[in-house]
Amino acid sequence: MKRYELDTYLTKHKPKGALLYGESSFLIELYSKKIARAISDDTSNHHTFYYSEYALPAVLEILSQNSLFGDSSVVILKLGKKLGKKDIAAISQILAQNPTNGIIIEFYQAENKSPIEYSRDFKDFATNFKAAGSADFVEVRFFEPNTNEALDFMRQTAQKLQIKISNQNLLLLLSMQNNDIALAQSELQKFAILDSEVQLTDIERLCYGLCSVDVDELLDCLFAKKEVFLVFEKMLEEGVQDLDIVKEMEEYFYRLFLFFAHARFEGKIEAPKILGFAPPTHIVNAYTTRAQSIKNQNVFLHIFKIFGEWRNKIKYDKTISLQSLIKIQALIR
């Protein structure tokens, strides 16, 4: 099913099961929330499992419950690995017995999977999901929104927040966040306190890009266990300084450690308490998954020592940067 077909479907039907996948994390999350509200508008009945938290018995227990007040329960799975046929069949069977409840599966590309591998996985997943489910099961692939669609989402948010801003400045916010709509929308919220129209000077004063140096691609390679040399060399050719790369990566790993420590001592992830603000869900998911890929606090300590040595030797050792990246990558599970 395509996105426009899902829009039409939702005007007349309420799915019991939904498998959402594709290239746009923003749209996957957006429609997941929309479908969850359609099944139950009481968010206290929404039960979310993040990646490694998934356990079939726990999911089946929730879906098997019948409310005395006629409430519906929704299970939301955020996965980077497809479910097996037996799990899908068990979920389908329990929903057939409890038709007021529902399940939504957000299936994202895992960091250790290539786009081709992910495509193969979601096609298999979708086939098994539809085969095991009923007519009330839907599977939808979401492609990245084009510029006009992204602008429409930004405009909707601006109108909801009663923010006066030109399309040109909305596009600027998108560009500053590498066209990540969710992040750009978070930035847009900063202007809700203004009475006048948002000007370029306001954006320059209040907003920042994803980071002063874009290390996202380098981090992606690092955690996916892919070759970092070419990405690193490309950054140097573009004029990025080694010291700036160290600074951004060290700050990123510090945030990962905060996620690791909070999960260990509190038993759950609470991004607003950790970071001081509420980032988009897919950003929280990335921090959570990557924090779990660091075995323990001693490994974090080792990584921070590598950063320290990297900074100290960077002025006279031209090979220290690549050596440090390789060492850090070896410590990631």
Short mmCIF file of C-alpha atoms in Angstrom, two decimals:
data_model
loop_
_atom_site.label_atom_id
_atom_site.label_comp_id
_atom_site.label_asym_id
_atom_site.label_seq_id
_atom_site.Cartn_x
_atom_site.Cartn_y
_atom_site.Cartn_z
CA MET A 1 0.00 0.00 0.00
CA LYS A 2 1.17 3.54 -0.78
CA ARG A 3 0.81 6.58 1.44
CA TYR A 4 -2.11 8.13 -0.47
CA GLU A 5 -3.92 4.77 -0.35
CA LEU A 6 -3.46 4.67 3.41
CA ASP A 7 -4.89 8.19 3.70
CA THR A 8 -8.01 7.04 1.85
CA TYR A 9 -8.22 3.83 3.88
CA LEU A 10 -8.05 5.69 7.20
CA THR A 11 -11.04 7.87 6.31
CA LYS A 12 -13.29 4.79 6.39
CA HIS A 13 -11.47 2.06 8.29
CA LYS A 14 -9.57 1.43 11.51
CA PRO A 15 -6.74 -1.12 11.05
CA LYS A 16 -6.08 -3.79 13.66
CA GLY A 17 -2.51 -4.22 12.46
CA ALA A 18 -0.13 -1.90 10.61
CA LEU A 19 3.39 -2.51 9.33
CA LEU A 20 5.09 0.80 8.49
CA TYR A 21 8.48 0.88 6.77
CA GLY A 22 10.52 2.71 4.16
CA GLU A 23 12.96 5.56 3.69
CA SER A 24 11.19 8.23 5.79
CA SER A 25 11.45 7.82 9.57
CA PHE A 26 9.43 11.02 9.91
CA LEU A 27 6.43 9.64 8.03
CA ILE A 28 6.66 6.24 9.74
CA GLU A 29 6.43 7.93 13.13
CA LEU A 30 3.75 10.39 11.99
CA TYR A 31 1.41 7.71 10.68
CA SER A 32 2.15 5.42 13.62
CA LYS A 33 0.79 8.09 15.95
CA LYS A 34 -2.19 8.72 13.66
CA ILE A 35 -3.14 5.03 13.53
CA ALA A 36 -2.57 4.58 17.28
CA ARG A 37 -4.99 7.42 18.00
CA ALA A 38 -7.53 5.87 15.61
CA ILE A 39 -7.42 2.60 17.56
CA SER A 40 -7.41 4.30 20.97
CA ASP A 41 -7.37 8.03 21.66
CA ASP A 42 -6.25 7.31 25.23
CA THR A 43 -2.45 7.36 25.12
CA SER A 44 -2.29 5.50 28.45
CA ASN A 45 -3.41 2.47 26.44
CA HIS A 46 -0.46 2.82 24.03
CA HIS A 47 2.34 0.39 24.91
CA THR A 48 5.68 0.94 23.13
CA PHE A 49 8.54 -1.55 22.83
CA TYR A 50 11.91 -0.26 21.59
CA TYR A 51 14.13 -2.61 19.59
CA SER A 52 15.72 -5.06 22.06
CA GLU A 53 12.83 -4.55 24.50
CA TYR A 54 10.58 -6.61 22.22
CA ALA A 55 9.38 -9.84 23.83
CA LEU A 56 6.54 -11.85 22.29
CA PRO A 57 5.00 -13.01 25.61
CA ALA A 58 4.73 -9.41 26.85
CA VAL A 59 3.13 -8.29 23.57
CA LEU A 60 0.63 -11.15 23.59
CA GLU A 61 -0.30 -10.45 27.20
CA ILE A 62 -1.23 -6.86 26.39
CA LEU A 63 -3.14 -7.76 23.23
CA SER A 64 -5.10 -10.48 25.03
CA GLN A 65 -6.51 -8.11 27.63
CA ASN A 66 -10.16 -7.07 27.46
CA SER A 67 -11.17 -3.84 29.17
CA LEU A 68 -14.31 -3.72 31.29
CA PHE A 69 -14.90 -0.22 29.95
CA GLY A 70 -14.53 -1.12 26.29
CA ASP A 71 -11.11 0.54 25.92
CA SER A 72 -8.70 -0.65 23.24
CA SER A 73 -5.01 -1.39 23.77
CA VAL A 74 -2.36 -0.60 21.18
CA VAL A 75 1.09 -2.17 21.04
CA ILE A 76 3.71 -0.16 19.14
CA LEU A 77 6.89 -1.98 18.14
CA LYS A 78 9.92 -0.01 16.98
CA LEU A 79 12.12 -2.59 15.30
CA GLY A 80 15.28 -2.83 13.24
CA LYS A 81 14.87 -6.57 12.73
CA LYS A 82 11.92 -8.29 11.05
CA LEU A 83 9.69 -10.61 13.05
CA GLY A 84 9.59 -14.32 12.29
CA LYS A 85 6.55 -16.04 10.83
CA LYS A 86 5.69 -17.71 14.15
CA ASP A 87 5.67 -14.39 16.01
CA ILE A 88 3.49 -12.77 13.34
CA ALA A 89 1.08 -15.72 13.39
CA ALA A 90 0.81 -15.61 17.19
CA ILE A 91 0.09 -11.88 17.15
CA SER A 92 -2.49 -12.28 14.39
CA GLN A 93 -4.23 -15.08 16.28
CA ILE A 94 -4.47 -13.12 19.53
CA LEU A 95 -5.88 -10.09 17.68
CA ALA A 96 -8.51 -12.29 16.04
CA GLN A 97 -9.62 -13.27 19.54
CA ASN A 98 -9.47 -9.67 20.79
CA PRO A 99 -10.55 -7.51 17.83
CA THR A 100 -10.75 -4.23 19.76
CA ASN A 101 -6.97 -4.17 20.28
CA GLY A 102 -4.31 -3.43 17.69
CA ILE A 103 -0.61 -3.50 16.84
CA ILE A 104 1.60 -1.07 14.94
CA ILE A 105 5.08 -2.10 13.80
CA GLU A 106 7.56 0.63 12.87
CA PHE A 107 10.25 -1.21 10.91
CA TYR A 108 13.42 0.86 10.44
CA GLN A 109 16.65 0.19 8.59
CA ALA A 110 19.20 -1.21 11.05
CA GLU A 111 22.62 0.43 11.05
CA ASN A 112 24.33 -2.81 10.07
CA LYS A 113 22.04 -3.29 7.05
CA SER A 114 22.52 -1.81 3.59
CA PRO A 115 19.54 -0.23 1.78
CA ILE A 116 19.36 -3.33 -0.44
CA GLU A 117 19.30 -5.66 2.58
CA TYR A 118 16.68 -3.51 4.26
CA SER A 119 14.56 -3.55 1.09
CA ARG A 120 14.74 -7.33 0.96
CA ASP A 121 13.81 -7.56 4.63
CA PHE A 122 10.80 -5.27 4.48
CA LYS A 123 9.44 -7.03 1.38
CA ASP A 124 9.66 -10.40 3.17
CA PHE A 125 8.23 -8.87 6.34
CA ALA A 126 5.31 -7.30 4.44
CA THR A 127 4.51 -10.56 2.64
CA ASN A 128 4.43 -12.55 5.89
CA PHE A 129 2.50 -9.82 7.69
CA LYS A 130 -0.27 -9.69 5.09
CA ALA A 131 -0.42 -13.48 4.77
CA ALA A 132 -0.88 -14.00 8.50
CA GLY A 133 -3.23 -11.08 9.06
CA SER A 134 -6.78 -10.27 8.06
CA ALA A 135 -8.29 -7.61 5.83
CA ASP A 136 -7.79 -5.23 8.75
CA PHE A 137 -3.99 -5.52 8.44
CA VAL A 138 -2.18 -2.89 6.34
CA GLU A 139 1.44 -2.56 5.26
CA VAL A 140 2.76 0.74 3.92
CA ARG A 141 6.06 1.92 2.49
CA PHE A 142 6.97 5.57 3.04
CA PHE A 143 9.36 7.41 0.74
CA GLU A 144 11.17 10.61 1.72
CA PRO A 145 8.87 13.62 1.22
CA ASN A 146 9.86 15.92 -1.63
CA THR A 147 10.61 19.59 -0.98
CA ASN A 148 7.02 20.74 -1.45
CA GLU A 149 5.70 18.02 0.87
CA ALA A 150 8.31 18.84 3.51
CA LEU A 151 7.38 22.51 3.23
CA ASP A 152 3.70 21.62 3.70
CA PHE A 153 4.50 19.79 6.95
CA MET A 154 6.50 22.79 8.16
CA ARG A 155 3.68 25.16 7.22
CA GLN A 156 1.13 23.03 9.10
CA THR A 157 3.29 23.17 12.22
CA ALA A 158 3.74 26.94 11.89
CA GLN A 159 -0.02 27.44 11.58
CA LYS A 160 -0.71 25.17 14.55
CA LEU A 161 1.72 27.21 16.67
CA GLN A 162 0.44 30.49 15.18
CA ILE A 163 3.91 31.40 13.95
CA LYS A 164 4.26 33.91 11.13
CA ILE A 165 7.09 32.82 8.85
CA SER A 166 7.79 32.88 5.12
CA ASN A 167 8.22 29.77 2.99
CA GLN A 168 11.79 30.89 2.30
CA ASN A 169 12.64 30.86 5.99
CA LEU A 170 10.86 27.52 6.49
CA LEU A 171 13.06 26.08 3.74
CA LEU A 172 16.09 27.58 5.46
CA LEU A 173 15.20 25.77 8.70
CA LEU A 174 14.87 22.53 6.76
CA SER A 175 18.23 23.07 5.08
CA MET A 176 19.93 23.78 8.42
CA GLN A 177 18.70 20.41 9.68
CA ASN A 178 19.72 18.46 6.57
CA ASN A 179 16.03 18.29 5.52
CA ASP A 180 15.12 16.38 8.67
CA ILE A 181 11.50 17.53 9.07
CA ALA A 182 11.15 16.46 12.71
CA LEU A 183 14.28 18.36 13.77
CA ALA A 184 13.26 21.41 11.73
CA GLN A 185 9.83 21.36 13.40
CA SER A 186 11.52 21.27 16.80
CA GLU A 187 13.55 24.33 15.83
CA LEU A 188 10.39 26.06 14.63
CA GLN A 189 8.86 25.80 18.11
CA LYS A 190 11.45 28.29 19.38
CA PHE A 191 9.62 31.08 17.55
CA ALA A 192 6.25 30.53 19.24
CA ILE A 193 7.14 33.31 21.71
CA LEU A 194 7.50 35.94 18.96
CA ASP A 195 4.64 38.30 18.19
CA SER A 196 6.08 39.44 14.86
CA GLU A 197 6.98 37.51 11.71
CA VAL A 198 10.13 35.40 11.95
CA GLN A 199 13.08 37.11 10.28
CA LEU A 200 16.43 35.77 9.11
CA THR A 201 18.12 37.48 12.07
CA ASP A 202 15.84 35.52 14.44
CA ILE A 203 16.88 32.25 12.82
CA GLU A 204 20.55 33.19 12.99
CA ARG A 205 20.14 34.09 16.67
CA LEU A 206 18.09 31.13 17.86
CA CYS A 207 18.82 28.22 15.55
CA TYR A 208 21.79 26.01 14.84
CA GLY A 209 22.46 23.22 12.40
CA LEU A 210 22.67 19.60 13.48
CA CYS A 211 26.21 20.37 14.59
CA SER A 212 28.92 22.86 13.70
CA VAL A 213 30.63 20.05 11.83
CA ASP A 214 28.47 17.41 10.15
CA VAL A 215 29.77 14.13 11.57
CA ASP A 216 26.54 12.20 10.99
CA GLU A 217 27.88 10.19 8.05
CA LEU A 218 31.07 9.40 9.96
CA LEU A 219 29.06 8.22 12.97
CA ASP A 220 26.83 6.12 10.73
CA CYS A 221 29.87 4.31 9.32
CA LEU A 222 31.40 3.94 12.77
CA PHE A 223 28.38 2.22 14.32
CA ALA A 224 27.52 0.20 11.20
CA LYS A 225 31.07 -1.20 11.24
CA LYS A 226 31.75 0.18 7.77
CA GLU A 227 34.93 1.68 6.35
CA VAL A 228 35.49 5.13 7.91
CA PHE A 229 38.55 6.14 5.90
CA LEU A 230 36.76 7.44 2.79
CA VAL A 231 34.24 9.48 4.77
CA PHE A 232 36.98 10.93 6.97
CA GLU A 233 39.15 11.82 3.96
CA LYS A 234 36.15 13.45 2.27
CA MET A 235 35.58 15.65 5.31
CA LEU A 236 39.21 16.76 5.32
CA GLU A 237 39.05 17.54 1.60
CA GLU A 238 36.00 19.72 2.27
CA GLY A 239 38.06 21.76 4.72
CA VAL A 240 36.85 20.27 8.01
CA GLN A 241 39.52 20.40 10.71
CA ASP A 242 40.51 17.30 12.68
CA LEU A 243 40.05 19.15 15.97
CA ASP A 244 36.44 20.05 15.09
CA ILE A 245 35.71 16.39 14.32
CA VAL A 246 37.14 15.34 17.70
CA LYS A 247 35.05 17.96 19.49
CA GLU A 248 31.76 16.97 17.86
CA MET A 249 32.34 13.23 18.27
CA GLU A 250 33.38 13.58 21.90
CA GLU A 251 30.20 15.56 22.64
CA TYR A 252 28.14 12.92 20.84
CA PHE A 253 29.65 10.05 22.85
CA TYR A 254 29.11 12.02 26.04
CA ARG A 255 25.38 12.19 25.21
CA LEU A 256 25.46 8.44 24.49
CA PHE A 257 26.96 7.87 27.93
CA LEU A 258 24.15 9.91 29.51
CA PHE A 259 21.62 7.63 27.80
CA PHE A 260 23.56 4.55 28.91
CA ALA A 261 23.79 5.69 32.53
CA HIS A 262 20.16 6.82 32.75
CA ALA A 263 18.88 3.52 31.35
CA ARG A 264 21.06 1.58 33.77
CA PHE A 265 20.01 3.44 36.91
CA GLU A 266 16.41 4.35 36.05
CA GLY A 267 15.56 1.27 34.00
CA LYS A 268 14.11 3.32 31.15
CA ILE A 269 14.92 6.06 28.65
CA GLU A 270 13.62 9.58 29.41
CA ALA A 271 15.15 11.86 26.77
CA PRO A 272 13.83 15.17 28.21
CA LYS A 273 15.49 14.40 31.56
CA ILE A 274 18.72 13.32 29.86
CA LEU A 275 19.10 16.11 27.29
CA GLY A 276 16.96 18.86 28.76
CA PHE A 277 14.62 18.87 25.75
CA ALA A 278 12.47 16.40 23.82
CA PRO A 279 14.07 15.46 20.47
CA PRO A 280 12.12 13.57 17.75
CA THR A 281 11.52 9.89 18.47
CA HIS A 282 13.85 8.60 15.76
CA ILE A 283 16.71 10.63 17.26
CA VAL A 284 15.96 9.12 20.68
CA ASN A 285 15.86 5.68 19.06
CA ALA A 286 19.30 6.24 17.51
CA TYR A 287 20.82 7.35 20.83
CA THR A 288 19.21 4.40 22.63
CA THR A 289 20.38 1.80 20.10
CA ARG A 290 23.91 3.17 19.92
CA ALA A 291 24.23 3.47 23.69
CA GLN A 292 23.33 -0.23 23.91
CA SER A 293 26.16 -1.03 21.50
CA ILE A 294 28.69 0.07 24.14
CA LYS A 295 29.17 -2.88 26.51
CA ASN A 296 29.72 -1.10 29.83
CA GLN A 297 31.01 2.04 31.54
CA ASN A 298 34.62 0.84 31.34
CA VAL A 299 34.36 0.78 27.54
CA PHE A 300 33.01 4.35 27.64
CA LEU A 301 35.97 5.32 29.82
CA HIS A 302 38.35 3.72 27.32
CA ILE A 303 36.69 5.64 24.46
CA PHE A 304 37.03 8.97 26.29
CA LYS A 305 40.71 8.22 26.92
CA ILE A 306 41.12 7.69 23.17
CA PHE A 307 39.51 11.09 22.55
CA GLY A 308 41.92 12.67 25.03
CA GLU A 309 44.96 11.12 23.35
CA TRP A 310 43.54 12.12 19.95
CA ARG A 311 43.29 15.79 21.01
CA ASN A 312 46.74 15.82 22.58
CA LYS A 313 48.55 14.32 19.57
CA ILE A 314 46.56 15.91 16.76
CA LYS A 315 49.02 18.76 16.15
CA TYR A 316 52.06 16.59 15.43
CA ASP A 317 50.76 13.11 14.54
CA LYS A 318 48.98 13.07 11.17
CA THR A 319 47.87 9.46 11.58
CA ILE A 320 46.30 9.80 15.04
CA SER A 321 42.81 10.70 13.74
CA LEU A 322 42.34 7.58 11.63
CA GLN A 323 44.00 5.42 14.29
CA SER A 324 41.61 6.78 16.91
CA LEU A 325 38.54 6.18 14.75
CA ILE A 326 39.60 2.57 14.15
CA LYS A 327 40.18 2.02 17.88
CA ILE A 328 36.77 3.45 18.78
CA GLN A 329 35.03 1.39 16.12
CA ALA A 330 36.65 -1.77 17.51
CA LEU A 331 35.10 -1.06 20.92
CA ILE A 332 31.57 -0.85 19.52
CA ARG A 333 29.58 -4.09 19.62
#
